[in-house]
Tab-separated table of C-alpha atoms in Angstrom:
chain	number	residue	atom	x	y	z
A	1	MET	CA	-236.759	9.294	14.898
A	2	VAL	CA	-234.732	6.104	13.260
A	3	ALA	CA	-237.964	4.910	12.046
A	4	ALA	CA	-238.209	8.598	10.465
A	5	ALA	CA	-234.520	8.809	9.698
A	6	LEU	CA	-234.968	4.921	7.800
A	7	ASP	CA	-238.941	5.691	6.040
A	8	GLU	CA	-237.567	9.322	4.853
A	9	ALA	CA	-234.059	7.160	3.862
A	10	LEU	CA	-236.030	5.073	1.713
A	11	ALA	CA	-237.779	7.693	0.045
A	12	VAL	CA	-233.775	10.157	-1.043
A	13	GLY	CA	-232.787	6.674	-2.879
A	14	ARG	CA	-230.725	4.623	-1.989
A	15	ILE	CA	-227.820	6.312	-0.680
A	16	TYR	CA	-227.932	8.054	2.788
A	17	ALA	CA	-225.468	11.019	4.175
A	18	ILE	CA	-225.721	11.351	8.214
A	19	GLY	CA	-223.580	13.266	9.443
A	20	GLY	CA	-222.300	15.760	12.887
A	21	VAL	CA	-219.188	16.094	14.699
A	22	GLN	CA	-217.782	14.046	16.296
A	23	GLY	CA	-219.866	12.020	19.295
A	24	SER	CA	-222.401	13.249	17.861
A	25	GLY	CA	-224.237	9.797	17.760
A	26	LYS	CA	-223.889	9.289	14.031
A	27	SER	CA	-222.996	5.205	14.565
A	28	THR	CA	-225.357	5.246	16.656
A	29	LEU	CA	-228.430	6.174	14.825
A	30	ALA	CA	-227.248	4.203	11.461
A	31	ALA	CA	-227.042	0.996	13.212
A	32	GLN	CA	-229.961	1.262	14.459
A	33	MET	CA	-231.628	2.131	11.389
A	34	ALA	CA	-230.261	-0.991	9.911
A	35	ALA	CA	-231.400	-2.966	12.890
A	36	LEU	CA	-234.836	-2.091	12.187
A	37	GLY	CA	-234.719	-2.426	8.484
A	38	ALA	CA	-232.688	-5.688	9.000
A	39	GLN	CA	-236.065	-5.923	11.002
A	40	ARG	CA	-238.832	-5.243	7.794
A	41	GLY	CA	-236.710	-7.563	4.982
A	42	LEU	CA	-234.044	-5.469	4.343
A	43	ARG	CA	-230.189	-5.282	2.715
A	44	VAL	CA	-228.821	-2.189	4.886
A	45	ALA	CA	-225.378	-1.968	4.321
A	46	VAL	CA	-223.220	1.145	7.116
A	47	LEU	CA	-220.234	2.750	5.881
A	48	SER	CA	-217.827	5.861	7.523
A	49	LEU	CA	-215.831	8.253	5.791
A	50	ASP	CA	-213.177	7.062	8.863
A	51	ASP	CA	-212.729	3.249	7.338
A	52	THR	CA	-211.205	5.785	3.908
A	53	TYR	CA	-209.064	6.716	6.446
A	54	LEU	CA	-205.605	6.218	5.032
A	55	GLY	CA	-203.759	4.036	6.245
A	56	LEU	CA	-200.437	5.365	8.485
A	57	ARG	CA	-198.161	4.904	6.049
A	58	GLU	CA	-198.796	6.713	4.049
A	59	ARG	CA	-200.835	9.856	6.203
A	60	ARG	CA	-196.287	10.023	7.853
A	61	ARG	CA	-195.199	10.417	4.751
A	62	LEU	CA	-197.835	13.969	4.094
A	63	GLY	CA	-196.390	14.490	7.652
A	64	ARG	CA	-193.248	14.412	6.096
A	65	GLU	CA	-193.619	16.162	2.978
A	66	VAL	CA	-196.497	18.739	4.075
A	67	HIS	CA	-196.867	18.275	7.867
A	68	PRO	CA	-196.260	16.866	10.287
A	69	LEU	CA	-199.477	17.317	11.850
A	70	LEU	CA	-200.684	15.082	9.300
A	71	ALA	CA	-199.467	11.614	10.639
A	72	THR	CA	-202.886	12.165	12.176
A	73	ARG	CA	-205.868	11.366	10.705
A	74	GLY	CA	-209.360	13.406	10.836
A	75	PRO	CA	-208.993	15.864	8.468
A	76	PRO	CA	-209.234	16.781	4.993
A	77	GLY	CA	-206.418	15.009	3.452
A	78	THR	CA	-206.255	11.849	5.930
A	79	HIS	CA	-208.858	10.522	3.699
A	80	ASP	CA	-209.163	7.639	0.178
A	81	LEU	CA	-211.808	9.634	-1.699
A	82	ALA	CA	-210.750	7.369	-4.654
A	83	LEU	CA	-211.328	4.424	-2.655
A	84	ALA	CA	-215.264	6.495	-1.194
A	85	CYS	CA	-216.212	7.105	-4.071
A	86	GLU	CA	-216.175	3.348	-5.290
A	87	THR	CA	-217.251	2.374	-2.885
A	88	LEU	CA	-220.806	3.952	-3.295
A	89	ASP	CA	-220.487	4.343	-6.696
A	90	ALA	CA	-220.362	0.276	-6.293
A	91	LEU	CA	-223.096	0.665	-3.684
A	92	ARG	CA	-225.725	3.002	-5.541
A	93	ALA	CA	-225.763	0.420	-8.346
A	94	GLY	CA	-226.344	-2.638	-6.287
A	95	ARG	CA	-222.570	-4.554	-7.078
A	96	ALA	CA	-221.065	-6.566	-4.344
A	97	VAL	CA	-218.960	-4.089	-2.679
A	98	ARG	CA	-216.332	-4.609	0.350
A	99	LEU	CA	-216.689	-2.500	2.619
A	100	PRO	CA	-212.977	-1.197	4.301
A	101	ARG	CA	-213.421	-1.289	7.872
A	102	PHE	CA	-210.252	1.431	10.013
A	103	ASP	CA	-209.108	-0.462	13.489
A	104	LYS	CA	-208.955	2.675	15.567
A	105	LEU	CA	-207.191	1.436	18.272
A	106	ARG	CA	-204.990	0.587	16.288
A	107	ASP	CA	-204.630	3.078	14.042
A	108	ARG	CA	-205.257	1.327	10.655
A	109	ARG	CA	-207.051	0.370	8.112
A	110	LEU	CA	-208.180	-3.486	8.410
A	111	PRO	CA	-206.815	-5.398	4.930
A	112	PRO	CA	-208.990	-6.358	1.970
A	113	SER	CA	-209.837	-9.897	3.534
A	114	ARG	CA	-211.433	-8.683	6.606
A	115	TRP	CA	-213.712	-6.668	5.198
A	116	PRO	CA	-217.496	-7.032	5.018
A	117	GLU	CA	-219.527	-8.139	0.957
A	118	ALA	CA	-222.257	-6.189	1.042
A	119	ARG	CA	-224.538	-7.041	-1.931
A	120	ASP	CA	-227.967	-6.388	-3.583
A	121	VAL	CA	-228.316	-3.670	-0.673
A	122	ASP	CA	-231.528	-1.403	-0.473
A	123	LEU	CA	-230.318	1.486	1.355
A	124	ALA	CA	-226.219	2.109	2.126
A	125	ILE	CA	-225.833	4.826	4.632
A	126	PHE	CA	-222.870	6.718	4.361
A	127	GLU	CA	-222.138	8.492	7.768
A	128	GLY	CA	-219.059	10.721	8.580
A	129	TRP	CA	-218.137	13.574	10.461
A	130	CYS	CA	-217.366	16.677	7.952
A	131	LEU	CA	-219.723	15.400	5.592
A	132	LYS	CA	-220.918	17.947	2.542
A	133	VAL	CA	-218.942	20.539	5.393
A	134	PRO	CA	-217.517	23.571	2.783
A	135	ALA	CA	-214.040	25.243	2.540
A	136	GLN	CA	-213.609	28.009	4.532
A	137	THR	CA	-212.756	31.124	3.799
A	138	ASP	CA	-209.033	32.692	3.597
A	139	ALA	CA	-209.753	34.663	6.575
A	140	ALA	CA	-210.938	32.352	8.468
A	141	LEU	CA	-207.768	30.270	8.711
A	142	ARG	CA	-205.742	33.439	9.861
A	143	ARG	CA	-205.850	32.818	13.361
A	144	PRO	CA	-205.302	29.743	15.455
A	145	VAL	CA	-208.655	28.148	16.805
A	146	ASN	CA	-207.041	26.186	19.828
A	147	ALA	CA	-203.401	24.891	21.391
A	148	LEU	CA	-202.611	22.760	18.485
A	149	GLU	CA	-202.976	25.146	15.803
A	150	ARG	CA	-200.524	27.879	17.990
A	151	ASN	CA	-197.907	25.356	18.683
A	152	ALA	CA	-197.784	22.745	16.868
A	153	ASP	CA	-199.227	25.043	13.062
A	154	PRO	CA	-198.723	28.240	13.122
A	155	GLU	CA	-197.225	28.649	9.950
A	156	GLY	CA	-201.096	27.674	9.214
A	157	VAL	CA	-199.600	25.324	6.683
A	158	TRP	CA	-201.698	21.973	7.951
A	159	ARG	CA	-204.876	23.786	8.081
A	160	ARG	CA	-204.603	25.530	5.306
A	161	PHE	CA	-203.502	22.625	3.158
A	162	CYS	CA	-207.187	21.150	4.429
A	163	ASN	CA	-209.258	23.832	4.018
A	164	ASP	CA	-207.364	23.007	0.032
A	165	VAL	CA	-208.155	20.322	0.087
A	166	LEU	CA	-211.819	19.844	0.718
A	167	GLY	CA	-212.108	22.788	-0.986
A	168	ARG	CA	-210.664	20.894	-4.427
A	169	ASP	CA	-211.058	17.108	-3.753
A	170	TYR	CA	-214.268	15.866	-1.205
A	171	PRO	CA	-217.067	17.800	-3.560
A	172	ALA	CA	-216.295	14.564	-5.884
A	173	LEU	CA	-217.700	12.940	-2.448
A	174	TRP	CA	-219.843	14.946	-1.642
A	175	ALA	CA	-221.903	15.045	-5.750
A	176	ARG	CA	-222.190	11.094	-4.562
A	177	LEU	CA	-224.885	12.160	-1.530
A	178	PRO	CA	-227.910	13.084	-2.699
A	179	HIS	CA	-229.247	13.697	1.215
A	180	LEU	CA	-227.346	14.572	4.209
A	181	LEU	CA	-229.217	14.316	8.187
A	182	TRP	CA	-226.622	16.637	10.075
A	183	LEU	CA	-227.118	15.958	13.950
A	184	GLN	CA	-226.438	19.395	15.487
A	185	ALA	CA	-224.872	19.163	18.067
A	186	PRO	CA	-225.700	22.370	20.563
A	187	SER	CA	-222.344	23.100	20.507
A	188	PHE	CA	-218.319	22.150	20.685
A	189	ALA	CA	-217.855	21.901	24.178
A	190	PRO	CA	-219.837	18.862	25.146
A	191	VAL	CA	-217.028	16.648	21.790
A	192	ALA	CA	-213.832	15.791	24.033
A	193	GLU	CA	-216.307	14.088	26.404
A	194	TRP	CA	-218.583	12.628	24.021
A	195	ARG	CA	-215.033	11.347	22.120
A	196	TRP	CA	-213.775	9.977	24.711
A	197	ARG	CA	-216.785	8.121	26.386
A	198	GLN	CA	-216.471	6.237	22.649
A	199	GLU	CA	-213.032	5.556	23.064
A	200	ARG	CA	-213.892	3.931	27.270
A	201	ALA	CA	-216.661	2.064	25.062
A	202	ALA	CA	-214.043	0.752	21.987
A	203	ARG	CA	-211.641	-0.383	24.675
A	204	ALA	CA	-213.963	-1.758	27.071
A	205	THR	CA	-214.940	-4.383	24.327
A	206	ARG	CA	-210.701	-5.714	22.762
A	207	THR	CA	-209.383	-7.488	24.890
A	208	ASP	CA	-206.098	-8.026	22.041
A	209	GLY	CA	-204.013	-5.414	24.009
A	210	ALA	CA	-204.968	-2.771	21.620
A	211	PRO	CA	-203.156	0.202	22.751
A	212	ARG	CA	-204.791	3.184	25.172
A	213	ARG	CA	-205.073	6.784	24.414
A	214	THR	CA	-205.483	8.664	28.387
A	215	ARG	CA	-208.485	11.741	28.163
A	216	SER	CA	-205.626	14.031	27.479
A	217	ASP	CA	-204.840	12.245	25.160
A	218	ILE	CA	-208.058	12.793	23.348
A	219	ALA	CA	-208.903	16.349	24.272
A	220	ARG	CA	-205.064	16.332	22.360
A	221	PHE	CA	-206.939	13.868	19.009
A	222	VAL	CA	-209.991	16.520	19.707
A	223	GLN	CA	-208.492	19.959	18.261
A	224	HIS	CA	-207.179	18.742	14.650
A	225	PHE	CA	-211.045	18.579	13.980
A	226	GLU	CA	-212.164	21.378	16.801
A	227	ARG	CA	-211.494	23.937	13.252
A	228	LEU	CA	-213.384	22.774	11.075
A	229	SER	CA	-216.515	21.060	13.135
A	230	ARG	CA	-217.167	24.781	14.601
A	231	HIS	CA	-217.096	25.614	10.777
A	232	ALA	CA	-220.090	22.683	10.304
A	233	LEU	CA	-221.752	23.304	13.329
A	234	ARG	CA	-222.204	27.534	11.814
A	235	VAL	CA	-223.074	26.653	8.472
A	236	MET	CA	-224.630	23.172	8.234
A	237	PRO	CA	-227.851	23.441	9.696
A	238	ALA	CA	-229.131	25.756	6.857
A	239	THR	CA	-227.047	23.512	4.181
A	240	ALA	CA	-227.931	19.958	4.721
A	241	GLU	CA	-231.423	18.421	3.483
A	242	ARG	CA	-231.920	18.133	7.405
A	243	CYS	CA	-230.900	19.027	10.776
A	244	LEU	CA	-231.531	17.301	14.052
A	245	ARG	CA	-230.974	19.885	16.557
A	246	LEU	CA	-229.472	17.908	20.235
A	247	ASP	CA	-228.169	18.680	23.112
A	248	ALA	CA	-225.527	17.662	25.640
A	249	ARG	CA	-226.822	14.316	26.317
A	250	HIS	CA	-228.272	13.404	22.892
A	251	ARG	CA	-231.497	14.345	23.142
A	252	LEU	CA	-233.735	15.307	20.127
A	253	ARG	CA	-234.715	19.312	20.531
A	254	GLY	CA	-235.278	20.377	17.757
A	255	ALA	CA	-235.757	19.247	13.621
A	256	ARG	CA	-235.951	21.102	9.938
A	257	SER	CA	-236.229	20.428	6.906
């Protein structure tokens, strides 16, 4: 699968996008493609939508001005879209650029001095959980999808804000992604467990005293992504340029191109 994805990416242009819900394997596939590309003598840069999250101060401002849930990173409205677009434009043009990096355990973007530099890349892989996912209809926003929305967003202010931003502002970023490979999870059911495994793996490599989150913390965190993730699972297999269907153990069960 890795070799096929790399060959496809090189055939479609300098920017290649990988999408899928949390824990579906986007980062792993991107890293494997970059490693294989390096073996072939290629320069491959990897950038994540997550690396363009707004800083905690900016998100807290949104939380005060719009809705408290916007202090939590993740949904549309919590990304620095200008940074994402500028970085992709530089990569597509072959210009030297520093790639932003976000420390998820400390919930902050690293300072630019710690961003790796990419120059003269043959391929740039951009991965993210909601890439090219369209906004929902107004009717779809009326009912909460989980306890977080029922208890923390009973009037729907947060979800409507995120949906409005997704439909209004994110298409400029999507326009920079000519080809999307979508990793289709079997359902939303395994996402919390997948995300918990990611958290444990990330913590295992850190010795700097970064804050630790519990399984229940992760379960609540995932609820911020649930609405749009369920929507994506319904619509993206038919709209992405290529779709790989996975089972709950990340095994390939089918493909569409």
